[in-house]
Amino acid sequence: MSLNAALPRYSERVVARDRGLAAELAYGTLRLYPRLALLLDQLLERPLAAGTGLVRGLLLCGLYQLDHLRVPEYAAVASTVEAARALRHQPWAAGLVNAVLRNRQRRRAALDAALAAEPVAVHAHPAWLLERLQADWPADWPAIVEASNQQAPMMLRVNLARESRDEALARLATAGIAAAAHAQVASAVVLEHPAEVSALPGFADGRLSVQDGAGQLAAPLLAPEPGDRVLDACCAPGGKTGHLLETALGLELLALDIDATRLVRVRENLDRLGYDAELLAADAAAPADWWDGRPFERILLDAPCSATGVIRRHPDIKALRQPADIDALAARQRALLDALWPLLAPGGILLYATCSLLRAENETVIAAFLAAHPDAAELVIDADWGLALRHGRQILPGSAGLDGFYYARLLRTP
């Protein structure tokens, strides 16, 4: 389960005044997970046994507090030990937690010197991912990992069909919320400090949505015309779906997702925005099960990917993603492209998007697709954002404050 899915469920058990701290512990520990895990291995006399994941998690949170939170060391140790005492089926846990954290205090200088020689600890990224980034981005990988270790800014999307960005900024200023227009994304507003959505004037009635600026580029790149039949092939949680409906009125939009439970969130987003679309739980790679035979003028394929470009928003990716996943994801991406291409009308446009930084999921996938489909031509993306590649355009995380995204635009020739 992802952190975004798990945290709201468990936050209900935390008193309201401590929920911010709980979120900081969860996100911060996972943001530095590779470093903290390496440190913990050096502090343990022997590896923890299977079935002790909660104890390991507490130890990592304790180390994060000791090293990275502005709390007294005695309070960090005491609170973590107290939490360990709540593990009634593991009465030994409190003693182990106390010993490990105090060992960290005693050996700080020597352990820090050892960590300084370990790339995984220095960059707080798993070794396999560092190797991939170094191979794909030999000049840019240090900036990529540094940006991925930062907390991302909160960005909003203005519904330009209902008001101008200047009007939205004026309302935010009146509400005491400092914000600025993004220089490269026409619909994007960057908040100086994160805010609760309930405090955002215009959120409840669909004039504002929370979405990173990189994701806001999809709808104008696809550029649907009013009345077009559009397929949003992997739509959840629905941010790009809503933006498409804001971009061109009167679209006949079919929004697919393989997970029916995720479509609930899509429907909630569309209801808030005041738009409608046909939502369908189906596998986009198996159109024989759901397609009615009528072609689409536009297809958005926001393909499932490693999400390595959004680690700063989802730091649990560092712990969850494994090297073997990349080949499997690339195969899935190719299968989706091959399956959806016949559904596109001649003269239609398919936009391929990922939030990955890895060329195996991006440029390589598109190159192979173009080689295999003579009726596919690339429409070059000429923009002032991102980097032009042999195929497509890549945004690196932190560039102009944006998340890491890849886009390629394909035309089906007659």
mmCIF file of C-alpha atoms in Angstrom:
data_model
loop_
_atom_site.group_PDB
_atom_site.id
_atom_site.type_symbol
_atom_site.label_atom_id
_atom_site.label_comp_id
_atom_site.label_asym_id
_atom_site.label_seq_id
_atom_site.Cartn_x
_atom_site.Cartn_y
_atom_site.Cartn_z
ATOM 1 C CA MET A 1 0.000 0.000 0.000
ATOM 2 C CA SER A 2 1.273 3.478 -0.845
ATOM 3 C CA LEU A 3 1.878 6.121 1.806
ATOM 4 C CA ASN A 4 -0.799 8.355 0.292
ATOM 5 C CA ALA A 5 -3.360 5.582 0.766
ATOM 6 C CA ALA A 6 -2.178 4.440 4.196
ATOM 7 C CA LEU A 7 -1.600 7.725 6.008
ATOM 8 C CA PRO A 8 -5.218 9.013 6.030
ATOM 9 C CA ARG A 9 -6.416 5.659 7.346
ATOM 10 C CA TYR A 10 -4.002 5.620 10.275
ATOM 11 C CA SER A 11 -4.121 9.360 10.951
ATOM 12 C CA GLU A 12 -7.629 8.876 12.311
ATOM 13 C CA ARG A 13 -6.053 7.136 15.321
ATOM 14 C CA VAL A 14 -3.836 10.152 16.057
ATOM 15 C CA VAL A 15 -5.105 13.149 18.043
ATOM 16 C CA ALA A 16 -5.579 16.165 15.793
ATOM 17 C CA ARG A 17 -2.713 18.206 17.246
ATOM 18 C CA ASP A 18 -0.208 15.426 16.457
ATOM 19 C CA ARG A 19 -1.279 14.609 12.886
ATOM 20 C CA GLY A 20 1.172 17.049 11.364
ATOM 21 C CA LEU A 21 4.030 15.455 13.286
ATOM 22 C CA ALA A 22 2.853 11.974 12.274
ATOM 23 C CA ALA A 23 2.872 12.999 8.613
ATOM 24 C CA GLU A 24 6.333 14.526 8.963
ATOM 25 C CA LEU A 25 7.657 11.330 10.567
ATOM 26 C CA ALA A 26 6.164 9.170 7.801
ATOM 27 C CA TYR A 27 7.229 11.310 4.855
ATOM 28 C CA GLY A 28 10.592 12.269 6.322
ATOM 29 C CA THR A 29 11.556 8.718 7.246
ATOM 30 C CA LEU A 30 10.667 7.444 3.785
ATOM 31 C CA ARG A 31 12.382 10.385 2.075
ATOM 32 C CA LEU A 32 15.640 9.352 3.767
ATOM 33 C CA TYR A 33 14.848 5.644 3.884
ATOM 34 C CA PRO A 34 17.942 4.380 1.996
ATOM 35 C CA ARG A 35 20.257 6.323 4.312
ATOM 36 C CA LEU A 36 18.382 5.409 7.488
ATOM 37 C CA ALA A 37 18.151 1.722 6.519
ATOM 38 C CA LEU A 38 21.906 1.592 5.928
ATOM 39 C CA LEU A 39 22.518 3.285 9.267
ATOM 40 C CA LEU A 40 20.200 0.882 11.062
ATOM 41 C CA ASP A 41 21.973 -2.140 9.585
ATOM 42 C CA GLN A 42 25.239 -0.812 11.026
ATOM 43 C CA LEU A 43 23.669 -0.351 14.466
ATOM 44 C CA LEU A 44 22.073 -3.801 14.751
ATOM 45 C CA GLU A 45 24.201 -6.663 16.016
ATOM 46 C CA ARG A 46 22.136 -9.068 13.923
ATOM 47 C CA PRO A 47 19.364 -8.572 11.339
ATOM 48 C CA LEU A 48 15.820 -8.349 12.625
ATOM 49 C CA ALA A 49 13.793 -11.527 12.250
ATOM 50 C CA ALA A 50 10.936 -11.877 9.798
ATOM 51 C CA GLY A 51 7.655 -10.481 11.068
ATOM 52 C CA THR A 52 9.225 -7.567 12.918
ATOM 53 C CA GLY A 53 8.396 -4.874 10.381
ATOM 54 C CA LEU A 54 6.742 -2.626 12.975
ATOM 55 C CA VAL A 55 9.852 -2.690 15.144
ATOM 56 C CA ARG A 56 12.031 -1.877 12.147
ATOM 57 C CA GLY A 57 9.715 0.987 11.228
ATOM 58 C CA LEU A 58 9.909 2.406 14.746
ATOM 59 C CA LEU A 59 13.691 2.204 14.710
ATOM 60 C CA LEU A 60 13.835 4.075 11.408
ATOM 61 C CA CYS A 61 11.453 6.751 12.720
ATOM 62 C CA GLY A 62 13.553 7.064 15.857
ATOM 63 C CA LEU A 63 16.721 7.538 13.828
ATOM 64 C CA TYR A 64 14.968 10.134 11.684
ATOM 65 C CA GLN A 65 13.973 12.067 14.807
ATOM 66 C CA LEU A 66 17.491 11.894 16.249
ATOM 67 C CA ASP A 67 19.174 13.051 13.055
ATOM 68 C CA HIS A 68 16.709 15.276 11.250
ATOM 69 C CA LEU A 69 13.983 16.665 13.534
ATOM 70 C CA ARG A 70 14.439 19.621 15.804
ATOM 71 C CA VAL A 71 13.479 17.779 18.973
ATOM 72 C CA PRO A 72 15.671 17.100 22.021
ATOM 73 C CA GLU A 73 17.470 13.774 21.679
ATOM 74 C CA TYR A 74 16.085 12.510 24.982
ATOM 75 C CA ALA A 75 12.547 13.190 23.722
ATOM 76 C CA ALA A 76 13.201 11.364 20.445
ATOM 77 C CA VAL A 77 14.480 8.307 22.315
ATOM 78 C CA ALA A 78 11.769 8.362 24.971
ATOM 79 C CA SER A 79 8.862 8.741 22.554
ATOM 80 C CA THR A 80 10.102 5.934 20.299
ATOM 81 C CA VAL A 81 10.659 3.600 23.254
ATOM 82 C CA GLU A 82 7.171 4.427 24.523
ATOM 83 C CA ALA A 83 5.720 3.560 21.114
ATOM 84 C CA ALA A 84 7.613 0.247 21.176
ATOM 85 C CA ARG A 85 6.011 -0.620 24.523
ATOM 86 C CA ALA A 86 2.647 -0.583 22.760
ATOM 87 C CA LEU A 87 3.752 -3.651 20.740
ATOM 88 C CA ARG A 88 2.381 -6.083 23.315
ATOM 89 C CA HIS A 89 3.282 -9.207 21.359
ATOM 90 C CA GLN A 90 6.907 -8.069 21.152
ATOM 91 C CA PRO A 91 7.824 -7.124 24.748
ATOM 92 C CA TRP A 92 11.517 -7.111 23.849
ATOM 93 C CA ALA A 93 11.055 -4.288 21.358
ATOM 94 C CA ALA A 94 11.312 -1.407 23.827
ATOM 95 C CA GLY A 95 14.698 -2.592 25.090
ATOM 96 C CA LEU A 96 16.039 -3.027 21.573
ATOM 97 C CA VAL A 97 14.805 0.401 20.470
ATOM 98 C CA ASN A 98 16.365 2.045 23.501
ATOM 99 C CA ALA A 99 19.701 0.277 22.937
ATOM 100 C CA VAL A 100 19.883 1.046 19.214
ATOM 101 C CA LEU A 101 19.002 4.737 19.553
ATOM 102 C CA ARG A 102 21.435 5.281 22.419
ATOM 103 C CA ASN A 103 24.081 3.462 20.414
ATOM 104 C CA ARG A 104 23.446 5.985 17.632
ATOM 105 C CA GLN A 105 24.045 8.823 20.070
ATOM 106 C CA ARG A 106 27.306 7.340 21.348
ATOM 107 C CA ARG A 107 28.767 6.453 17.941
ATOM 108 C CA ARG A 108 27.553 9.442 15.937
ATOM 109 C CA ALA A 109 30.935 10.700 14.683
ATOM 110 C CA ALA A 110 32.241 7.315 13.562
ATOM 111 C CA LEU A 111 28.957 6.293 11.926
ATOM 112 C CA ASP A 112 28.615 9.606 10.102
ATOM 113 C CA ALA A 113 32.132 9.226 8.721
ATOM 114 C CA ALA A 114 31.268 5.756 7.421
ATOM 115 C CA LEU A 115 28.001 6.965 5.856
ATOM 116 C CA ALA A 116 29.837 9.780 4.080
ATOM 117 C CA ALA A 117 31.635 7.142 1.983
ATOM 118 C CA GLU A 118 28.399 5.415 0.914
ATOM 119 C CA PRO A 119 26.611 6.888 -2.157
ATOM 120 C CA VAL A 120 23.304 5.360 -1.028
ATOM 121 C CA ALA A 121 23.565 7.253 2.266
ATOM 122 C CA VAL A 122 24.860 10.490 0.766
ATOM 123 C CA HIS A 123 22.134 10.703 -1.874
ATOM 124 C CA ALA A 124 19.363 8.864 0.032
ATOM 125 C CA HIS A 125 18.440 6.815 -3.051
ATOM 126 C CA PRO A 126 18.659 3.040 -3.542
ATOM 127 C CA ALA A 127 21.801 1.884 -5.344
ATOM 128 C CA TRP A 128 19.964 0.459 -8.363
ATOM 129 C CA LEU A 129 18.158 3.759 -8.971
ATOM 130 C CA LEU A 130 21.340 5.803 -8.607
ATOM 131 C CA GLU A 131 22.962 3.580 -11.228
ATOM 132 C CA ARG A 132 20.013 4.038 -13.605
ATOM 133 C CA LEU A 133 19.980 7.803 -13.173
ATOM 134 C CA GLN A 134 23.726 8.052 -13.657
ATOM 135 C CA ALA A 135 23.471 6.046 -16.887
ATOM 136 C CA ASP A 136 20.491 7.976 -18.264
ATOM 137 C CA TRP A 137 21.468 11.441 -17.031
ATOM 138 C CA PRO A 138 25.261 11.525 -16.587
ATOM 139 C CA ALA A 139 25.400 15.318 -16.250
ATOM 140 C CA ASP A 140 22.103 15.859 -14.434
ATOM 141 C CA TRP A 141 21.806 13.023 -11.929
ATOM 142 C CA PRO A 142 23.222 14.963 -8.912
ATOM 143 C CA ALA A 143 20.624 17.703 -9.385
ATOM 144 C CA ILE A 144 17.907 15.072 -9.909
ATOM 145 C CA VAL A 145 18.568 13.290 -6.618
ATOM 146 C CA GLU A 146 18.929 16.576 -4.746
ATOM 147 C CA ALA A 147 15.582 17.801 -6.066
ATOM 148 C CA SER A 148 13.944 14.442 -5.340
ATOM 149 C CA ASN A 149 15.007 14.709 -1.712
ATOM 150 C CA GLN A 150 13.232 18.053 -1.257
ATOM 151 C CA GLN A 151 9.624 18.661 -0.333
ATOM 152 C CA ALA A 152 7.655 19.636 -3.430
ATOM 153 C CA PRO A 153 5.756 22.931 -3.583
ATOM 154 C CA MET A 154 1.980 22.893 -3.613
ATOM 155 C CA MET A 155 0.588 23.904 -6.996
ATOM 156 C CA LEU A 156 -2.939 24.646 -8.106
ATOM 157 C CA ARG A 157 -4.665 24.485 -11.476
ATOM 158 C CA VAL A 158 -6.956 27.368 -12.337
ATOM 159 C CA ASN A 159 -10.075 26.455 -14.312
ATOM 160 C CA LEU A 160 -9.483 28.955 -17.100
ATOM 161 C CA ALA A 161 -12.930 28.223 -18.532
ATOM 162 C CA ARG A 162 -14.406 29.957 -15.484
ATOM 163 C CA GLU A 163 -11.923 32.650 -14.503
ATOM 164 C CA SER A 164 -8.509 34.056 -15.317
ATOM 165 C CA ARG A 165 -5.397 33.198 -13.370
ATOM 166 C CA ASP A 166 -5.130 36.821 -12.214
ATOM 167 C CA GLU A 167 -8.642 36.599 -10.758
ATOM 168 C CA ALA A 168 -7.716 33.404 -8.923
ATOM 169 C CA LEU A 169 -4.541 34.984 -7.547
ATOM 170 C CA ALA A 170 -6.516 37.993 -6.331
ATOM 171 C CA ARG A 171 -8.957 35.756 -4.440
ATOM 172 C CA LEU A 172 -6.099 33.823 -2.859
ATOM 173 C CA ALA A 173 -4.440 37.073 -1.777
ATOM 174 C CA THR A 174 -7.708 38.277 -0.216
ATOM 175 C CA ALA A 175 -7.825 35.016 1.749
ATOM 176 C CA GLY A 176 -4.281 35.638 3.001
ATOM 177 C CA ILE A 177 -2.739 32.864 0.867
ATOM 178 C CA ALA A 178 0.516 33.919 -0.815
ATOM 179 C CA ALA A 179 0.793 32.566 -4.357
ATOM 180 C CA ALA A 180 2.397 33.325 -7.707
ATOM 181 C CA ALA A 181 1.771 32.479 -11.340
ATOM 182 C CA HIS A 182 4.000 29.772 -12.813
ATOM 183 C CA ALA A 183 6.106 31.211 -15.619
ATOM 184 C CA GLN A 184 5.838 28.238 -17.991
ATOM 185 C CA VAL A 185 2.400 26.733 -17.295
ATOM 186 C CA ALA A 186 -0.516 29.002 -18.157
ATOM 187 C CA SER A 187 -2.997 27.461 -15.708
ATOM 188 C CA ALA A 188 -0.619 26.904 -12.766
ATOM 189 C CA VAL A 189 -0.372 28.777 -9.483
ATOM 190 C CA VAL A 190 2.384 28.065 -6.951
ATOM 191 C CA LEU A 191 1.614 28.495 -3.248
ATOM 192 C CA GLU A 192 4.310 29.986 -1.041
ATOM 193 C CA HIS A 193 3.251 27.578 1.712
ATOM 194 C CA PRO A 194 1.032 24.454 1.547
ATOM 195 C CA ALA A 195 -2.583 24.994 2.563
ATOM 196 C CA GLU A 196 -5.567 22.845 3.402
ATOM 197 C CA VAL A 197 -7.861 22.562 0.401
ATOM 198 C CA SER A 198 -10.782 23.635 2.591
ATOM 199 C CA ALA A 199 -9.045 27.008 2.974
ATOM 200 C CA LEU A 200 -8.661 27.584 -0.782
ATOM 201 C CA PRO A 201 -11.305 29.962 -2.148
ATOM 202 C CA GLY A 202 -12.628 28.380 -5.303
ATOM 203 C CA PHE A 203 -11.653 24.786 -4.576
ATOM 204 C CA ALA A 204 -15.058 23.545 -3.437
ATOM 205 C CA ASP A 205 -16.831 24.944 -6.505
ATOM 206 C CA GLY A 206 -14.298 23.675 -9.028
ATOM 207 C CA ARG A 207 -12.461 26.876 -9.924
ATOM 208 C CA LEU A 208 -9.236 25.530 -8.415
ATOM 209 C CA SER A 209 -7.716 22.039 -8.271
ATOM 210 C CA VAL A 210 -4.520 20.699 -6.734
ATOM 211 C CA GLN A 211 -2.173 19.511 -9.484
ATOM 212 C CA ASP A 212 1.520 19.915 -10.189
ATOM 213 C CA GLY A 213 2.335 22.136 -13.127
ATOM 214 C CA ALA A 214 3.989 19.296 -15.060
ATOM 215 C CA GLY A 215 0.730 17.351 -15.039
ATOM 216 C CA GLN A 216 -1.107 20.462 -16.230
ATOM 217 C CA LEU A 217 0.808 20.341 -19.512
ATOM 218 C CA ALA A 218 -1.034 17.223 -20.717
ATOM 219 C CA ALA A 219 -4.340 18.826 -21.696
ATOM 220 C CA PRO A 220 -2.877 21.655 -23.831
ATOM 221 C CA LEU A 221 -0.459 19.195 -25.466
ATOM 222 C CA LEU A 222 -3.332 16.904 -26.429
ATOM 223 C CA ALA A 223 -5.308 19.994 -27.529
ATOM 224 C CA PRO A 224 -8.767 18.468 -27.996
ATOM 225 C CA GLU A 225 -11.350 20.395 -30.004
ATOM 226 C CA PRO A 226 -14.923 20.948 -28.777
ATOM 227 C CA GLY A 227 -16.998 17.882 -29.610
ATOM 228 C CA ASP A 228 -14.019 15.539 -29.998
ATOM 229 C CA ARG A 229 -14.285 11.948 -28.838
ATOM 230 C CA VAL A 230 -11.480 11.567 -26.293
ATOM 231 C CA LEU A 231 -10.111 8.569 -24.415
ATOM 232 C CA ASP A 232 -8.342 9.050 -21.084
ATOM 233 C CA ALA A 233 -6.879 5.567 -20.927
ATOM 234 C CA CYS A 234 -5.464 5.389 -17.371
ATOM 235 C CA CYS A 235 -7.408 8.171 -15.734
ATOM 236 C CA ALA A 236 -7.267 7.853 -11.933
ATOM 237 C CA PRO A 237 -7.184 9.958 -9.816
ATOM 238 C CA GLY A 238 -8.720 12.203 -12.463
ATOM 239 C CA GLY A 239 -6.674 15.394 -12.451
ATOM 240 C CA LYS A 240 -5.929 15.263 -16.164
ATOM 241 C CA THR A 241 -9.496 14.089 -16.875
ATOM 242 C CA GLY A 242 -10.899 17.214 -15.296
ATOM 243 C CA HIS A 243 -8.383 19.434 -17.039
ATOM 244 C CA LEU A 244 -9.325 18.006 -20.440
ATOM 245 C CA LEU A 245 -12.973 18.859 -19.782
ATOM 246 C CA GLU A 246 -11.967 22.374 -18.741
ATOM 247 C CA THR A 247 -9.859 22.809 -21.885
ATOM 248 C CA ALA A 248 -12.542 22.084 -24.502
ATOM 249 C CA LEU A 249 -16.261 22.164 -23.809
ATOM 250 C CA GLY A 250 -18.545 19.463 -25.139
ATOM 251 C CA LEU A 251 -16.021 16.625 -25.251
ATOM 252 C CA GLU A 252 -17.306 13.070 -25.488
ATOM 253 C CA LEU A 253 -14.832 11.714 -22.973
ATOM 254 C CA LEU A 254 -14.389 8.096 -21.925
ATOM 255 C CA ALA A 255 -12.234 7.729 -18.795
ATOM 256 C CA LEU A 256 -10.845 4.251 -18.137
ATOM 257 C CA ASP A 257 -9.061 2.791 -15.164
ATOM 258 C CA ILE A 258 -8.281 -0.835 -14.433
ATOM 259 C CA ASP A 259 -9.143 -0.360 -10.731
ATOM 260 C CA ALA A 260 -12.836 0.309 -10.109
ATOM 261 C CA THR A 261 -12.193 1.637 -6.596
ATOM 262 C CA ARG A 262 -9.971 4.396 -8.010
ATOM 263 C CA LEU A 263 -12.803 5.572 -10.233
ATOM 264 C CA VAL A 264 -14.678 6.684 -7.120
ATOM 265 C CA ARG A 265 -12.055 9.401 -6.662
ATOM 266 C CA VAL A 266 -12.351 10.365 -10.339
ATOM 267 C CA ARG A 267 -16.128 10.738 -10.006
ATOM 268 C CA GLU A 268 -15.705 12.880 -6.872
ATOM 269 C CA ASN A 269 -13.279 15.162 -8.714
ATOM 270 C CA LEU A 270 -15.582 15.553 -11.703
ATOM 271 C CA ASP A 271 -18.594 16.246 -9.470
ATOM 272 C CA ARG A 272 -16.650 18.993 -7.682
ATOM 273 C CA LEU A 273 -15.641 20.513 -11.028
ATOM 274 C CA GLY A 274 -19.187 20.284 -12.372
ATOM 275 C CA TYR A 275 -18.278 18.164 -15.414
ATOM 276 C CA ASP A 276 -19.283 14.723 -16.563
ATOM 277 C CA ALA A 277 -17.620 11.869 -18.434
ATOM 278 C CA GLU A 278 -18.258 8.201 -18.971
ATOM 279 C CA LEU A 279 -16.230 6.254 -16.389
ATOM 280 C CA LEU A 280 -15.417 2.626 -17.026
ATOM 281 C CA ALA A 281 -13.422 0.055 -15.067
ATOM 282 C CA ALA A 282 -11.504 -1.836 -17.741
ATOM 283 C CA ASP A 283 -8.043 -2.804 -18.919
ATOM 284 C CA ALA A 284 -6.975 -0.297 -21.557
ATOM 285 C CA ALA A 285 -4.722 -2.976 -23.084
ATOM 286 C CA ALA A 286 -7.763 -5.165 -23.864
ATOM 287 C CA PRO A 287 -10.067 -2.932 -25.936
ATOM 288 C CA ALA A 288 -11.980 -5.930 -27.287
ATOM 289 C CA ASP A 289 -13.632 -6.049 -23.860
ATOM 290 C CA TRP A 290 -14.906 -2.451 -23.878
ATOM 291 C CA TRP A 291 -14.446 -0.544 -27.162
ATOM 292 C CA ASP A 292 -17.593 0.101 -29.220
ATOM 293 C CA GLY A 293 -15.696 0.433 -32.508
ATOM 294 C CA ARG A 294 -15.998 4.207 -32.825
ATOM 295 C CA PRO A 295 -12.578 5.876 -33.156
ATOM 296 C CA PHE A 296 -11.235 8.612 -30.923
ATOM 297 C CA GLU A 297 -9.868 11.934 -32.172
ATOM 298 C CA ARG A 298 -7.628 12.185 -29.108
ATOM 299 C CA ILE A 299 -6.146 9.607 -26.715
ATOM 300 C CA LEU A 300 -4.288 10.385 -23.514
ATOM 301 C CA LEU A 301 -2.146 7.500 -22.317
ATOM 302 C CA ASP A 302 -0.849 8.481 -18.895
ATOM 303 C CA ALA A 303 0.952 5.171 -18.662
ATOM 304 C CA PRO A 304 1.643 3.243 -15.450
ATOM 305 C CA CYS A 305 5.313 3.788 -14.668
ATOM 306 C CA SER A 306 8.016 3.728 -12.006
ATOM 307 C CA ALA A 307 7.012 7.233 -10.831
ATOM 308 C CA THR A 308 10.697 8.079 -10.363
ATOM 309 C CA GLY A 309 9.972 11.668 -11.378
ATOM 310 C CA VAL A 310 7.639 12.303 -8.434
ATOM 311 C CA ILE A 311 9.692 10.858 -5.584
ATOM 312 C CA ARG A 312 9.648 14.220 -3.827
ATOM 313 C CA ARG A 313 5.853 13.855 -3.523
ATOM 314 C CA HIS A 314 5.865 10.079 -3.014
ATOM 315 C CA PRO A 315 9.077 9.187 -1.138
ATOM 316 C CA ASP A 316 7.816 5.659 -0.462
ATOM 317 C CA ILE A 317 8.785 4.904 -4.070
ATOM 318 C CA LYS A 318 12.354 4.570 -2.797
ATOM 319 C CA ALA A 319 11.297 1.638 -0.645
ATOM 320 C CA LEU A 320 8.574 0.094 -2.823
ATOM 321 C CA ARG A 321 10.048 0.180 -6.322
ATOM 322 C CA GLN A 322 12.436 -2.628 -7.291
ATOM 323 C CA PRO A 323 14.830 -2.885 -10.264
ATOM 324 C CA ALA A 324 12.896 -5.766 -11.842
ATOM 325 C CA ASP A 325 9.824 -3.516 -12.028
ATOM 326 C CA ILE A 326 11.277 -1.403 -14.830
ATOM 327 C CA ASP A 327 11.319 -4.068 -17.534
ATOM 328 C CA ALA A 328 7.803 -5.173 -16.552
ATOM 329 C CA LEU A 329 6.534 -1.595 -16.687
ATOM 330 C CA ALA A 330 8.154 -0.976 -20.073
ATOM 331 C CA ALA A 331 6.473 -4.112 -21.447
ATOM 332 C CA ARG A 332 3.129 -2.913 -20.096
ATOM 333 C CA GLN A 333 3.643 0.505 -21.656
ATOM 334 C CA ARG A 334 4.404 -1.017 -25.051
ATOM 335 C CA ALA A 335 1.346 -3.263 -24.787
ATOM 336 C CA LEU A 336 -0.889 -0.297 -24.004
ATOM 337 C CA LEU A 337 0.439 1.716 -26.936
ATOM 338 C CA ASP A 338 -0.002 -1.186 -29.347
ATOM 339 C CA ALA A 339 -3.528 -1.899 -28.109
ATOM 340 C CA LEU A 340 -4.764 1.701 -28.183
ATOM 341 C CA TRP A 341 -3.248 2.824 -31.476
ATOM 342 C CA PRO A 342 -5.922 1.165 -33.699
ATOM 343 C CA LEU A 343 -8.591 3.057 -31.719
ATOM 344 C CA LEU A 344 -7.221 6.430 -32.882
ATOM 345 C CA ALA A 345 -8.813 8.031 -35.908
ATOM 346 C CA PRO A 346 -6.569 8.913 -38.882
ATOM 347 C CA GLY A 347 -5.327 12.428 -38.216
ATOM 348 C CA GLY A 348 -5.858 11.913 -34.499
ATOM 349 C CA ILE A 349 -3.295 12.527 -31.766
ATOM 350 C CA LEU A 350 -2.138 10.241 -28.970
ATOM 351 C CA LEU A 351 -0.235 11.809 -26.084
ATOM 352 C CA TYR A 352 2.060 9.427 -24.211
ATOM 353 C CA ALA A 353 2.895 10.593 -20.698
ATOM 354 C CA THR A 354 4.767 9.193 -17.710
ATOM 355 C CA CYS A 355 6.087 10.601 -14.457
ATOM 356 C CA SER A 356 9.268 8.557 -14.923
ATOM 357 C CA LEU A 357 12.852 9.711 -15.430
ATOM 358 C CA LEU A 358 14.069 6.437 -16.908
ATOM 359 C CA ARG A 359 14.667 6.303 -20.649
ATOM 360 C CA ALA A 360 13.632 2.633 -20.724
ATOM 361 C CA GLU A 361 10.067 3.747 -19.967
ATOM 362 C CA ASN A 362 10.089 6.854 -22.119
ATOM 363 C CA GLU A 363 12.268 7.524 -25.129
ATOM 364 C CA THR A 364 13.051 3.837 -25.698
ATOM 365 C CA VAL A 365 9.365 2.878 -25.627
ATOM 366 C CA ILE A 366 8.455 5.575 -28.144
ATOM 367 C CA ALA A 367 11.372 4.731 -30.457
ATOM 368 C CA ALA A 368 10.327 1.077 -30.576
ATOM 369 C CA PHE A 369 6.685 2.026 -31.168
ATOM 370 C CA LEU A 370 7.513 4.356 -34.055
ATOM 371 C CA ALA A 371 9.715 1.715 -35.655
ATOM 372 C CA ALA A 372 6.882 -0.832 -35.503
ATOM 373 C CA HIS A 373 4.046 1.441 -36.744
ATOM 374 C CA PRO A 374 4.524 3.034 -40.181
ATOM 375 C CA ASP A 375 1.292 5.024 -39.712
ATOM 376 C CA ALA A 376 2.696 6.796 -36.619
ATOM 377 C CA ALA A 377 4.552 10.094 -36.858
ATOM 378 C CA GLU A 378 5.960 12.103 -33.997
ATOM 379 C CA LEU A 379 4.741 15.648 -33.501
ATOM 380 C CA VAL A 380 7.726 17.469 -32.039
ATOM 381 C CA ILE A 381 6.963 19.348 -28.823
ATOM 382 C CA ASP A 382 8.453 22.833 -29.134
ATOM 383 C CA ALA A 383 8.363 24.345 -25.648
ATOM 384 C CA ASP A 384 10.281 26.461 -23.154
ATOM 385 C CA TRP A 385 10.051 23.739 -20.502
ATOM 386 C CA GLY A 386 11.976 20.493 -20.208
ATOM 387 C CA LEU A 387 14.650 18.950 -22.410
ATOM 388 C CA ALA A 388 14.194 17.909 -26.023
ATOM 389 C CA LEU A 389 15.154 14.252 -26.551
ATOM 390 C CA ARG A 390 15.492 12.233 -29.738
ATOM 391 C CA HIS A 391 11.853 11.341 -29.132
ATOM 392 C CA GLY A 392 9.662 13.341 -26.778
ATOM 393 C CA ARG A 393 10.453 15.892 -24.111
ATOM 394 C CA GLN A 394 11.592 15.299 -20.517
ATOM 395 C CA ILE A 395 11.112 17.494 -17.459
ATOM 396 C CA LEU A 396 13.597 16.784 -14.673
ATOM 397 C CA PRO A 397 12.318 17.147 -11.096
ATOM 398 C CA GLY A 398 12.823 20.619 -9.694
ATOM 399 C CA SER A 399 13.222 22.223 -13.119
ATOM 400 C CA ALA A 400 11.156 25.433 -12.841
ATOM 401 C CA GLY A 401 9.753 23.864 -9.667
ATOM 402 C CA LEU A 402 8.006 21.107 -11.638
ATOM 403 C CA ASP A 403 7.781 17.359 -11.091
ATOM 404 C CA GLY A 404 9.662 14.969 -13.368
ATOM 405 C CA PHE A 405 7.494 14.147 -16.406
ATOM 406 C CA TYR A 406 7.926 12.802 -19.929
ATOM 407 C CA TYR A 407 5.693 13.586 -22.900
ATOM 408 C CA ALA A 408 5.640 12.365 -26.505
ATOM 409 C CA ARG A 409 2.969 13.349 -29.016
ATOM 410 C CA LEU A 410 2.065 10.961 -31.840
ATOM 411 C CA LEU A 411 -0.002 11.571 -34.972
ATOM 412 C CA ARG A 412 -1.806 8.770 -36.798
ATOM 413 C CA THR A 413 -1.225 9.411 -40.465
ATOM 414 C CA PRO A 414 -3.912 8.536 -43.053
#
